[in-house]
Amino acid sequence: MCDPGPSSLPEDGRHSVAIVGAGLAGLSAASRLRLRHGIHATLFEAQSRPGGRVFSRQLQHCGHEFVIDLGATWWHGTHGNAAYELVFENALRRDAPRKEEESDRWNEGDRALLFSTSAIVVDFNSHVRTSRIHPRLSLSVARAYDRAIEALSDVDSHPLKTGDNDRSMRDTLERSVNYDALPDFERCVFQTLDKLECCWNGCSNSTRDMSTHRSSQYITLPGDNVRPQRTGMTVVVDKLLSSLQPAQILYNKSVTSVHWQHEQGPHLHFSDGSLRKARAVLWTPSLNVTKQAVKQQLFRPQLPQFKLKHLEQRGQGVVEKVFVLLETHLLDFVSDAAVPIIWLPAPPPATLSCAAWCKGAFAILYSAEKRLVSFWLNGDPALELSQLSEKQALEQVSSFLSLVCDQKVSVTSVIRSNWCCNPFVLGSYSYPRLGCSLESVDRLADPLPSLEKPVLCFAGEGTHPHFYSTVHGAIESGYREADRIAAFLTRTPDVGPTATDTPRRQEKALTSDT
């Protein structure tokens, strides 16, 4: 049997809770159980570090030290944001970024700002191939795209309110901007914006797979979108870790089976052959890892049909974040502003080295001070780049930047997030797939076997009905399940749903679909 050590286990073991995964959902649940309810929890993490899809790296380049976030990057809204408030709970903490020192703020609704300076146009039919354009040539369709997104967020005019059936976000946006009537160049601008939207929302290859239900479910918090530039998003992980005992987290513990209806209580089996018993289990891995666990029959018995149905209605996209360290500065290139890339439809000539993934890039961001270029990819282009060797990535990224920057670019290092290749993550963040029901996220959070007996619980950003795909959604889902488990273990009738729970019939067992 796995023995986490005497300092981490209560003497009687009555309230032992096993948490699978030490990402933000697992850490916040363990912290809540310990600090608010006095209940012990042990976290079993398959990787060698905590944080899950939060991973900040400290770099040194050109005499500068700076932090990059390979995973979650932004606090989406600052008012009522559980992650933001967690970090700034004590403004005197030296290791926490101060509010006035935050940078890289942006308004998610201003996609047109992407074209506020200039844009790169790649035309393989042209002798020049790469050129810069004035923003006015692309601003009109960008502004129309912004208005269409804003209309989707208007609950009064949302298709669900007007009786329309669910349709893909891409189809809805095309209708809104009259895509069929757009000139060829403006269609290419639309494609650039669609790639941007896919990365923001975690879609795989296109917003055609994304339901317009997202706009009626997702809640945007007030305040700026802020990136903790000095510390990186790992500051959230560090804050949660400070509330736990080190022995509460066991690393390199990969679960091979969860027997959640065992007559002696739930049992966890691990790849190292060890076993752990608990009174309750909290499952926090990503949606794609959960889907894989279902295929491998890790849950015993298998999850009920209603759970499988709603699990399939949610998607987890593939987003690759790429950071490139340069040997020399880029010439005549705007710094510290995202420059969009518009790809005209002609294929590259055979004499030009241009990998297929390159056309997935919709913008690049250059920091002259750090000699750093960054860009994002999603879907198949992200998969293609992530699977390259280090040497191949170096060569192909150098060719890509030389093309779009219209100059010879020498690359020192290419740093990729590679979340899709990580077997314990398998993607980026969640989104509602086309055809999903409004109840799908809510039902994903249902414990098993019932609300009255939550032996196997589920947390993670993908289980939050309104803040999925966000850091604060992951944290709030952990709080939600911690309160649920505490109410069950301590038999305290006055511990009801938390503020993040949605109203549902509490008295009905949820082992069948309703």
Short mmCIF file of C-alpha atoms in Angstrom, two decimals:
data_model
loop_
_atom_site.label_atom_id
_atom_site.label_comp_id
_atom_site.label_asym_id
_atom_site.label_seq_id
_atom_site.Cartn_x
_atom_site.Cartn_y
_atom_site.Cartn_z
CA MET A 1 0.00 0.00 0.00
CA CYS A 2 1.13 3.54 -0.73
CA ASP A 3 2.29 5.20 2.48
CA PRO A 4 2.49 8.99 2.19
CA GLY A 5 4.10 9.29 5.61
CA PRO A 6 2.86 9.84 9.12
CA SER A 7 2.80 13.63 8.94
CA SER A 8 0.27 13.66 6.12
CA LEU A 9 -2.37 11.25 7.42
CA PRO A 10 -4.89 11.82 10.19
CA GLU A 11 -4.60 9.24 12.97
CA ASP A 12 -8.01 7.67 12.42
CA GLY A 13 -8.16 8.19 8.64
CA ARG A 14 -11.92 8.84 8.87
CA HIS A 15 -11.93 11.78 6.53
CA SER A 16 -9.21 10.77 4.06
CA VAL A 17 -9.81 12.12 0.55
CA ALA A 18 -7.83 11.06 -2.51
CA ILE A 19 -7.42 13.73 -5.19
CA VAL A 20 -6.22 12.62 -8.63
CA GLY A 21 -4.15 15.43 -10.13
CA ALA A 22 -2.27 18.35 -8.57
CA GLY A 23 -3.37 20.97 -11.05
CA LEU A 24 -5.27 24.06 -9.95
CA ALA A 25 -8.52 22.19 -9.35
CA GLY A 26 -6.84 19.56 -7.18
CA LEU A 27 -4.70 22.05 -5.28
CA SER A 28 -7.60 24.40 -4.58
CA ALA A 29 -9.77 21.49 -3.39
CA ALA A 30 -7.06 20.23 -1.03
CA SER A 31 -6.45 23.76 0.26
CA ARG A 32 -10.16 24.35 0.87
CA LEU A 33 -10.60 21.00 2.63
CA ARG A 34 -7.68 21.68 4.93
CA LEU A 35 -8.22 25.36 5.73
CA ARG A 36 -12.00 25.60 5.83
CA HIS A 37 -13.10 22.10 6.80
CA GLY A 38 -10.13 20.60 8.63
CA ILE A 39 -10.22 17.56 6.35
CA HIS A 40 -7.10 15.80 5.12
CA ALA A 41 -6.59 15.15 1.41
CA THR A 42 -3.72 13.47 -0.42
CA LEU A 43 -3.01 14.50 -4.00
CA PHE A 44 -1.69 11.94 -6.49
CA GLU A 45 0.08 13.65 -9.38
CA ALA A 46 1.23 11.66 -12.43
CA GLN A 47 3.89 14.21 -13.36
CA SER A 48 6.95 15.31 -11.39
CA ARG A 49 5.63 18.83 -10.69
CA PRO A 50 2.39 20.50 -9.54
CA GLY A 51 0.31 22.99 -11.50
CA GLY A 52 -1.09 20.94 -14.37
CA ARG A 53 -1.59 23.24 -17.36
CA VAL A 54 0.06 26.13 -15.51
CA PHE A 55 3.77 26.12 -16.23
CA SER A 56 6.03 29.20 -16.14
CA ARG A 57 9.69 29.16 -17.20
CA GLN A 58 12.43 31.61 -16.26
CA LEU A 59 14.66 32.51 -19.22
CA GLN A 60 17.87 34.47 -19.67
CA HIS A 61 18.62 35.99 -23.07
CA CYS A 62 20.44 39.11 -24.27
CA GLY A 63 21.26 40.08 -20.70
CA HIS A 64 17.61 40.00 -19.65
CA GLU A 65 15.78 37.69 -17.27
CA PHE A 66 12.10 37.15 -17.98
CA VAL A 67 9.29 34.64 -17.53
CA ILE A 68 7.27 32.89 -20.21
CA ASP A 69 4.04 30.98 -19.60
CA LEU A 70 3.78 27.78 -21.59
CA GLY A 71 0.31 27.12 -20.21
CA ALA A 72 -2.34 29.44 -18.79
CA THR A 73 -1.26 33.04 -19.35
CA TRP A 74 -4.08 35.45 -18.45
CA TRP A 75 -6.39 36.36 -15.63
CA HIS A 76 -9.62 36.83 -17.60
CA GLY A 77 -11.24 39.70 -15.71
CA THR A 78 -10.05 40.88 -12.31
CA HIS A 79 -13.32 41.49 -10.43
CA GLY A 80 -14.63 38.35 -8.78
CA ASN A 81 -11.77 36.30 -10.23
CA ALA A 82 -10.86 33.57 -7.73
CA ALA A 83 -7.30 33.22 -9.04
CA TYR A 84 -6.58 36.95 -9.09
CA GLU A 85 -8.04 37.47 -5.64
CA LEU A 86 -6.13 34.48 -4.29
CA VAL A 87 -2.81 36.04 -5.30
CA PHE A 88 -3.65 39.52 -4.06
CA GLU A 89 -5.22 38.38 -0.80
CA ASN A 90 -2.13 39.70 0.96
CA ALA A 91 -0.77 42.74 -0.88
CA LEU A 92 2.39 42.67 1.29
CA ARG A 93 3.60 39.37 -0.14
CA ARG A 94 6.90 40.10 -1.85
CA ASP A 95 6.64 37.21 -4.26
CA ALA A 96 3.19 38.27 -5.48
CA PRO A 97 2.97 40.76 -8.35
CA ARG A 98 1.44 44.05 -7.25
CA LYS A 99 -1.62 45.32 -9.07
CA GLU A 100 0.08 48.48 -10.28
CA GLU A 101 2.94 46.42 -11.74
CA GLU A 102 0.80 44.21 -13.94
CA SER A 103 1.20 44.59 -17.68
CA ASP A 104 0.01 43.18 -20.98
CA ARG A 105 -3.60 44.19 -20.45
CA TRP A 106 -6.06 43.83 -23.27
CA ASN A 107 -9.78 43.89 -23.97
CA GLU A 108 -10.99 40.59 -25.38
CA GLY A 109 -13.66 42.34 -27.40
CA ASP A 110 -11.21 44.41 -29.46
CA ARG A 111 -10.10 41.94 -32.12
CA ALA A 112 -9.83 44.83 -34.56
CA LEU A 113 -6.90 46.13 -32.50
CA LEU A 114 -4.89 43.25 -33.94
CA PHE A 115 -4.84 45.26 -37.17
CA SER A 116 -4.14 48.64 -35.56
CA THR A 117 -0.52 48.90 -36.70
CA SER A 118 0.20 46.79 -39.77
CA ALA A 119 -0.34 43.31 -41.15
CA ILE A 120 1.83 40.81 -43.00
CA VAL A 121 0.47 39.49 -46.28
CA VAL A 122 1.97 36.30 -47.70
CA ASP A 123 1.23 35.82 -51.42
CA PHE A 124 3.08 32.97 -53.11
CA ASN A 125 1.89 34.19 -56.52
CA SER A 126 3.73 37.45 -55.99
CA HIS A 127 7.37 38.07 -56.76
CA VAL A 128 7.68 39.89 -53.43
CA ARG A 129 5.79 37.12 -51.58
CA THR A 130 5.71 38.98 -48.26
CA SER A 131 4.53 42.57 -47.84
CA ARG A 132 3.09 44.93 -45.24
CA ILE A 133 -0.28 46.62 -45.59
CA HIS A 134 -1.97 49.59 -44.01
CA PRO A 135 -4.49 48.51 -41.35
CA ARG A 136 -7.43 50.22 -43.06
CA LEU A 137 -7.40 47.48 -45.72
CA SER A 138 -8.38 44.89 -43.12
CA LEU A 139 -10.05 46.89 -40.34
CA SER A 140 -13.54 46.82 -41.83
CA VAL A 141 -13.96 43.04 -41.75
CA ALA A 142 -12.21 42.86 -38.36
CA ARG A 143 -14.71 45.34 -36.92
CA ALA A 144 -17.59 43.41 -38.45
CA TYR A 145 -16.20 40.24 -36.88
CA ASP A 146 -16.05 42.00 -33.50
CA ARG A 147 -19.68 43.10 -33.82
CA ALA A 148 -20.73 39.55 -34.69
CA ILE A 149 -18.96 38.14 -31.61
CA GLU A 150 -20.56 40.82 -29.45
CA ALA A 151 -24.01 39.95 -30.83
CA LEU A 152 -23.46 36.31 -29.89
CA SER A 153 -22.88 37.40 -26.29
CA ASP A 154 -26.15 39.36 -26.22
CA VAL A 155 -28.56 37.04 -24.44
CA ASP A 156 -31.58 38.91 -25.82
CA SER A 157 -30.60 38.33 -29.45
CA HIS A 158 -28.83 35.01 -28.99
CA PRO A 159 -30.11 32.25 -31.31
CA LEU A 160 -31.10 30.12 -28.31
CA LYS A 161 -33.45 32.89 -27.22
CA THR A 162 -34.98 33.33 -30.66
CA GLY A 163 -35.83 29.68 -31.15
CA ASP A 164 -33.03 28.83 -33.60
CA ASN A 165 -31.34 25.46 -33.34
CA ASP A 166 -27.73 25.28 -32.28
CA ARG A 167 -25.27 25.98 -35.07
CA SER A 168 -21.53 26.34 -35.26
CA MET A 169 -19.85 29.59 -34.33
CA ARG A 170 -18.19 29.68 -37.75
CA ASP A 171 -21.51 29.43 -39.61
CA THR A 172 -23.03 32.10 -37.39
CA LEU A 173 -20.10 34.47 -37.91
CA GLU A 174 -20.11 33.93 -41.66
CA ARG A 175 -23.78 34.85 -41.82
CA SER A 176 -23.20 37.91 -39.66
CA VAL A 177 -20.44 39.36 -41.85
CA ASN A 178 -22.02 38.17 -45.14
CA TYR A 179 -18.95 36.07 -45.85
CA ASP A 180 -20.06 34.90 -49.33
CA ALA A 181 -20.18 38.51 -50.53
CA LEU A 182 -16.74 39.44 -49.18
CA PRO A 183 -13.86 40.07 -51.63
CA ASP A 184 -11.16 37.39 -51.65
CA PHE A 185 -8.73 39.44 -49.58
CA GLU A 186 -11.28 40.13 -46.84
CA ARG A 187 -12.11 36.43 -46.70
CA CYS A 188 -8.45 35.80 -45.95
CA VAL A 189 -8.65 38.39 -43.16
CA PHE A 190 -11.66 36.49 -41.83
CA GLN A 191 -9.58 33.28 -41.85
CA THR A 192 -6.92 35.01 -39.75
CA LEU A 193 -9.54 36.07 -37.23
CA ASP A 194 -11.01 32.57 -37.17
CA LYS A 195 -7.60 31.11 -36.25
CA LEU A 196 -7.32 33.70 -33.47
CA GLU A 197 -10.78 32.77 -32.18
CA CYS A 198 -9.87 29.08 -32.20
CA CYS A 199 -6.83 29.72 -30.02
CA TRP A 200 -8.75 31.93 -27.61
CA ASN A 201 -11.53 29.38 -27.26
CA GLY A 202 -9.51 26.16 -27.39
CA CYS A 203 -11.09 24.79 -30.58
CA SER A 204 -9.23 22.19 -32.60
CA ASN A 205 -9.16 23.23 -36.27
CA SER A 206 -12.05 25.58 -36.82
CA THR A 207 -14.87 27.34 -35.03
CA ARG A 208 -17.11 25.04 -37.10
CA ASP A 209 -16.73 22.54 -34.27
CA MET A 210 -17.68 25.09 -31.64
CA SER A 211 -21.26 25.59 -30.51
CA THR A 212 -22.85 29.02 -30.29
CA HIS A 213 -24.05 27.80 -26.90
CA ARG A 214 -20.70 29.02 -25.58
CA SER A 215 -21.86 32.60 -25.71
CA SER A 216 -24.94 31.85 -23.64
CA GLN A 217 -23.04 29.77 -21.06
CA TYR A 218 -19.74 31.55 -20.57
CA ILE A 219 -19.65 34.51 -18.20
CA THR A 220 -17.06 37.23 -18.78
CA LEU A 221 -15.88 38.79 -15.54
CA PRO A 222 -15.54 42.58 -15.37
CA GLY A 223 -12.10 44.15 -15.35
CA ASP A 224 -9.04 43.83 -17.54
CA ASN A 225 -7.50 40.65 -18.87
CA VAL A 226 -4.13 40.69 -17.11
CA ARG A 227 -0.93 38.68 -17.39
CA PRO A 228 1.35 38.45 -14.32
CA GLN A 229 4.45 39.35 -16.30
CA ARG A 230 7.06 39.37 -13.52
CA THR A 231 6.17 36.06 -11.91
CA GLY A 232 4.20 34.15 -14.51
CA MET A 233 0.98 32.28 -13.72
CA THR A 234 2.92 29.91 -11.46
CA VAL A 235 2.35 32.50 -8.71
CA VAL A 236 -1.16 31.02 -8.38
CA VAL A 237 0.27 27.52 -7.93
CA ASP A 238 2.75 28.77 -5.33
CA LYS A 239 -0.03 30.47 -3.38
CA LEU A 240 -2.06 27.26 -3.19
CA LEU A 241 1.00 25.16 -2.31
CA SER A 242 1.75 27.46 0.62
CA SER A 243 -1.48 26.33 2.28
CA LEU A 244 -0.63 22.62 2.07
CA GLN A 245 1.86 20.30 3.73
CA PRO A 246 4.53 19.04 1.31
CA ALA A 247 3.74 15.43 2.20
CA GLN A 248 0.18 15.89 0.97
CA ILE A 249 1.33 15.66 -2.66
CA LEU A 250 2.78 12.45 -4.09
CA TYR A 251 4.44 12.84 -7.50
CA ASN A 252 4.92 10.37 -10.36
CA LYS A 253 1.78 8.52 -9.20
CA SER A 254 -0.14 7.51 -12.32
CA VAL A 255 -3.57 6.01 -11.67
CA THR A 256 -4.38 2.78 -13.50
CA SER A 257 -7.85 2.12 -12.07
CA VAL A 258 -10.49 3.71 -9.88
CA HIS A 259 -12.83 1.24 -8.17
CA TRP A 260 -15.44 3.73 -7.06
CA GLN A 261 -18.16 1.26 -5.96
CA HIS A 262 -15.98 -1.04 -3.89
CA GLU A 263 -17.81 -2.39 -0.85
CA GLN A 264 -15.05 -1.06 1.42
CA GLY A 265 -15.02 2.37 -0.17
CA PRO A 266 -13.25 3.65 -3.30
CA HIS A 267 -9.87 2.12 -4.17
CA LEU A 268 -7.16 3.65 -6.36
CA HIS A 269 -4.55 1.50 -8.11
CA PHE A 270 -1.32 2.99 -9.45
CA SER A 271 1.20 2.08 -12.14
CA ASP A 272 3.83 1.31 -9.49
CA GLY A 273 1.60 -1.43 -8.11
CA SER A 274 0.50 0.47 -5.01
CA LEU A 275 -3.05 0.83 -3.70
CA ARG A 276 -4.83 3.61 -1.84
CA LYS A 277 -8.20 3.50 -0.11
CA ALA A 278 -10.21 6.62 0.69
CA ARG A 279 -13.67 7.70 1.72
CA ALA A 280 -14.01 9.94 -1.32
CA VAL A 281 -12.13 10.43 -4.59
CA LEU A 282 -11.87 13.69 -6.53
CA TRP A 283 -10.96 13.25 -10.22
CA THR A 284 -9.41 16.42 -11.74
CA PRO A 285 -7.56 15.45 -14.97
CA SER A 286 -8.41 17.18 -18.26
CA LEU A 287 -11.36 16.21 -20.45
CA ASN A 288 -9.18 14.41 -23.01
CA VAL A 289 -7.42 12.43 -20.28
CA THR A 290 -10.82 11.54 -18.84
CA LYS A 291 -12.04 10.39 -22.27
CA GLN A 292 -8.93 8.26 -22.64
CA ALA A 293 -9.50 6.80 -19.18
CA VAL A 294 -13.00 5.81 -20.28
CA LYS A 295 -11.65 4.04 -23.38
CA GLN A 296 -9.08 2.22 -21.26
CA GLN A 297 -11.81 1.23 -18.77
CA LEU A 298 -9.94 2.88 -15.93
CA PHE A 299 -13.20 3.55 -14.06
CA ARG A 300 -14.65 0.40 -12.54
CA PRO A 301 -17.49 0.12 -13.02
CA GLN A 302 -17.59 2.24 -16.15
CA LEU A 303 -19.06 5.72 -15.82
CA PRO A 304 -22.84 5.78 -16.39
CA GLN A 305 -24.23 6.64 -19.81
CA PHE A 306 -25.40 10.13 -18.89
CA LYS A 307 -21.85 11.02 -17.87
CA LEU A 308 -20.36 9.61 -21.08
CA LYS A 309 -22.93 11.44 -23.19
CA HIS A 310 -22.18 14.84 -21.71
CA LEU A 311 -18.44 14.17 -21.72
CA GLU A 312 -18.54 13.69 -25.50
CA GLN A 313 -20.41 16.97 -25.94
CA ARG A 314 -17.40 18.84 -24.62
CA GLY A 315 -14.20 19.32 -26.57
CA GLN A 316 -10.63 20.00 -25.50
CA GLY A 317 -8.63 21.78 -28.15
CA VAL A 318 -5.00 21.72 -29.19
CA VAL A 319 -3.14 25.02 -28.79
CA GLU A 320 0.63 25.23 -29.21
CA LYS A 321 2.47 28.22 -27.76
CA VAL A 322 5.85 28.82 -29.39
CA PHE A 323 8.64 31.05 -28.08
CA VAL A 324 11.66 31.73 -30.29
CA LEU A 325 14.98 33.19 -29.10
CA LEU A 326 16.80 35.05 -31.90
CA GLU A 327 20.52 35.50 -32.52
CA THR A 328 20.07 39.03 -33.88
CA HIS A 329 17.40 41.72 -33.90
CA LEU A 330 14.70 41.84 -36.56
CA LEU A 331 15.14 44.81 -38.89
CA ASP A 332 12.37 47.35 -39.38
CA PHE A 333 9.86 45.35 -37.38
CA VAL A 334 7.37 46.69 -34.85
CA SER A 335 8.12 45.62 -31.28
CA ASP A 336 5.73 44.69 -28.45
CA ALA A 337 2.66 44.57 -30.68
CA ALA A 338 1.00 41.55 -32.28
CA VAL A 339 1.29 41.71 -36.07
CA PRO A 340 -1.35 39.63 -37.90
CA ILE A 341 -0.45 37.33 -40.79
CA ILE A 342 -2.83 37.12 -43.76
CA TRP A 343 -2.23 34.10 -45.98
CA LEU A 344 -3.50 34.39 -49.54
CA PRO A 345 -4.75 31.06 -50.92
CA ALA A 346 -1.98 30.24 -53.44
CA PRO A 347 0.18 27.22 -52.45
CA PRO A 348 3.93 27.75 -51.91
CA PRO A 349 6.23 26.88 -54.82
CA ALA A 350 8.24 23.67 -54.62
CA THR A 351 11.46 25.68 -54.36
CA LEU A 352 10.35 27.38 -51.14
CA SER A 353 10.73 25.72 -47.76
CA CYS A 354 7.37 26.31 -46.04
CA ALA A 355 6.02 23.57 -43.79
CA ALA A 356 2.27 23.00 -43.78
CA TRP A 357 1.97 24.15 -40.15
CA CYS A 358 3.18 27.65 -41.05
CA LYS A 359 -0.20 28.67 -42.48
CA GLY A 360 -1.72 28.02 -39.06
CA ALA A 361 0.09 31.06 -37.63
CA PHE A 362 -2.23 34.06 -37.47
CA ALA A 363 0.11 36.61 -35.81
CA ILE A 364 3.58 37.04 -34.36
CA LEU A 365 4.71 39.11 -31.39
CA TYR A 366 8.26 40.46 -31.31
CA SER A 367 10.11 41.85 -28.30
CA ALA A 368 13.18 43.77 -29.48
CA GLU A 369 14.47 44.12 -25.92
CA LYS A 370 14.47 40.35 -25.32
CA ARG A 371 15.09 39.31 -28.96
CA LEU A 372 12.07 37.05 -28.52
CA VAL A 373 9.35 36.11 -31.02
CA SER A 374 6.22 34.26 -29.97
CA PHE A 375 3.24 32.87 -31.84
CA TRP A 376 0.36 30.42 -31.30
CA LEU A 377 -1.00 27.58 -33.38
CA ASN A 378 -4.08 25.42 -32.98
CA GLY A 379 -5.43 22.15 -34.34
CA ASP A 380 -3.49 20.17 -36.95
CA PRO A 381 -0.73 22.81 -37.39
CA ALA A 382 -0.12 22.69 -33.63
CA LEU A 383 0.08 18.89 -33.70
CA GLU A 384 2.48 18.95 -36.65
CA LEU A 385 4.92 21.39 -35.03
CA SER A 386 4.76 19.71 -31.61
CA GLN A 387 5.80 16.36 -33.10
CA LEU A 388 9.00 17.66 -34.73
CA SER A 389 12.44 16.97 -33.30
CA GLU A 390 14.36 19.88 -31.79
CA LYS A 391 16.53 20.15 -34.91
CA GLN A 392 13.54 20.05 -37.27
CA ALA A 393 11.68 22.66 -35.22
CA LEU A 394 14.71 24.95 -35.26
CA GLU A 395 15.06 24.71 -39.04
CA GLN A 396 11.37 25.06 -39.86
CA VAL A 397 10.70 27.92 -37.44
CA SER A 398 13.73 29.77 -38.83
CA SER A 399 12.38 29.35 -42.39
CA PHE A 400 8.91 30.45 -41.29
CA LEU A 401 10.16 33.63 -39.61
CA SER A 402 12.46 34.42 -42.54
CA LEU A 403 9.43 34.24 -44.83
CA VAL A 404 6.96 36.31 -42.84
CA CYS A 405 9.53 38.85 -41.64
CA ASP A 406 11.00 39.14 -45.16
CA GLN A 407 14.60 38.83 -43.92
CA LYS A 408 17.07 36.16 -42.90
CA VAL A 409 16.25 35.14 -39.33
CA SER A 410 18.74 33.14 -37.25
CA VAL A 411 17.18 31.22 -34.38
CA THR A 412 18.97 30.24 -31.17
CA SER A 413 16.24 28.19 -29.52
CA VAL A 414 12.60 27.15 -30.04
CA ILE A 415 10.52 26.48 -26.92
CA ARG A 416 7.18 24.70 -27.46
CA SER A 417 4.39 24.05 -24.98
CA ASN A 418 3.70 20.53 -26.37
CA TRP A 419 0.57 20.01 -24.24
CA CYS A 420 -0.98 17.77 -26.87
CA CYS A 421 1.98 15.37 -26.63
CA ASN A 422 1.87 15.20 -22.85
CA PRO A 423 0.00 11.96 -21.98
CA PHE A 424 -1.23 13.47 -18.72
CA VAL A 425 -2.76 16.56 -20.41
CA LEU A 426 -3.53 15.75 -24.10
CA GLY A 427 -4.56 19.24 -25.15
CA SER A 428 -5.22 22.78 -24.05
CA TYR A 429 -8.59 23.83 -22.62
CA SER A 430 -12.25 22.97 -23.04
CA TYR A 431 -15.07 24.29 -25.19
CA PRO A 432 -18.68 23.27 -26.02
CA ARG A 433 -18.79 21.24 -29.22
CA LEU A 434 -21.47 21.69 -31.85
CA GLY A 435 -24.68 20.04 -30.68
CA CYS A 436 -23.90 20.22 -26.97
CA SER A 437 -26.77 20.80 -24.60
CA LEU A 438 -26.90 23.64 -22.10
CA GLU A 439 -26.82 21.14 -19.25
CA SER A 440 -23.72 19.27 -20.44
CA VAL A 441 -21.15 21.10 -18.27
CA ASP A 442 -23.46 21.08 -15.27
CA ARG A 443 -23.96 17.34 -15.57
CA LEU A 444 -20.22 16.71 -15.98
CA ALA A 445 -19.82 17.92 -12.40
CA ASP A 446 -22.39 15.46 -11.03
CA PRO A 447 -20.80 13.13 -8.45
CA LEU A 448 -21.27 9.38 -8.44
CA PRO A 449 -23.21 7.42 -7.48
CA SER A 450 -25.49 10.35 -6.54
CA LEU A 451 -25.66 13.85 -5.15
CA GLU A 452 -26.51 12.37 -1.75
CA LYS A 453 -23.48 10.07 -1.79
CA PRO A 454 -20.63 11.82 -3.63
CA VAL A 455 -18.00 9.09 -3.51
CA LEU A 456 -16.47 9.91 -6.92
CA CYS A 457 -16.42 13.65 -7.66
CA PHE A 458 -15.24 15.62 -10.68
CA ALA A 459 -13.46 18.99 -10.88
CA GLY A 460 -11.42 20.94 -13.42
CA GLU A 461 -12.03 23.92 -15.69
CA GLY A 462 -14.05 21.73 -18.05
CA THR A 463 -16.62 21.05 -15.30
CA HIS A 464 -17.39 24.70 -14.52
CA PRO A 465 -20.67 25.81 -16.17
CA HIS A 466 -19.65 29.44 -16.69
CA PHE A 467 -15.86 29.80 -16.31
CA TYR A 468 -14.61 26.79 -18.29
CA SER A 469 -11.25 27.17 -20.07
CA THR A 470 -9.99 29.56 -17.36
CA VAL A 471 -7.70 29.47 -14.34
CA HIS A 472 -10.41 30.83 -12.06
CA GLY A 473 -12.86 28.22 -13.38
CA ALA A 474 -10.47 25.43 -12.35
CA ILE A 475 -10.01 26.92 -8.89
CA GLU A 476 -13.73 27.45 -8.30
CA SER A 477 -14.48 23.88 -9.38
CA GLY A 478 -12.02 22.68 -6.73
CA TYR A 479 -13.72 24.81 -4.09
CA ARG A 480 -17.12 23.47 -5.18
CA GLU A 481 -16.14 19.83 -4.84
CA ALA A 482 -14.29 20.40 -1.56
CA ASP A 483 -17.46 21.82 -0.03
CA ARG A 484 -19.49 18.94 -1.46
CA ILE A 485 -17.12 16.30 -0.08
CA ALA A 486 -16.92 18.02 3.30
CA ALA A 487 -20.70 18.09 3.61
CA PHE A 488 -20.82 14.37 2.83
CA LEU A 489 -17.98 13.28 5.13
CA THR A 490 -18.97 15.38 8.12
CA ARG A 491 -22.71 14.87 7.64
CA THR A 492 -23.34 18.59 8.15
CA PRO A 493 -26.80 19.36 6.75
CA ASP A 494 -26.32 23.13 6.66
CA VAL A 495 -23.40 23.01 4.20
CA GLY A 496 -25.30 23.65 0.97
CA PRO A 497 -24.27 24.47 -2.57
CA THR A 498 -21.50 27.05 -2.91
CA ALA A 499 -21.81 30.23 -4.91
CA THR A 500 -20.39 28.47 -7.97
CA ASP A 501 -22.97 25.66 -7.94
CA THR A 502 -25.89 25.92 -10.30
CA PRO A 503 -29.45 25.25 -9.05
CA ARG A 504 -30.42 21.63 -9.66
CA ARG A 505 -32.71 19.05 -8.16
CA GLN A 506 -30.71 17.92 -5.17
CA GLU A 507 -32.90 15.01 -4.16
CA LYS A 508 -32.65 12.89 -7.31
CA ALA A 509 -29.92 10.29 -7.75
CA LEU A 510 -28.13 10.95 -11.03
CA THR A 511 -27.30 7.49 -12.24
CA SER A 512 -29.70 7.89 -15.17
CA ASP A 513 -30.11 10.60 -17.76
CA THR A 514 -32.97 13.06 -17.24
#
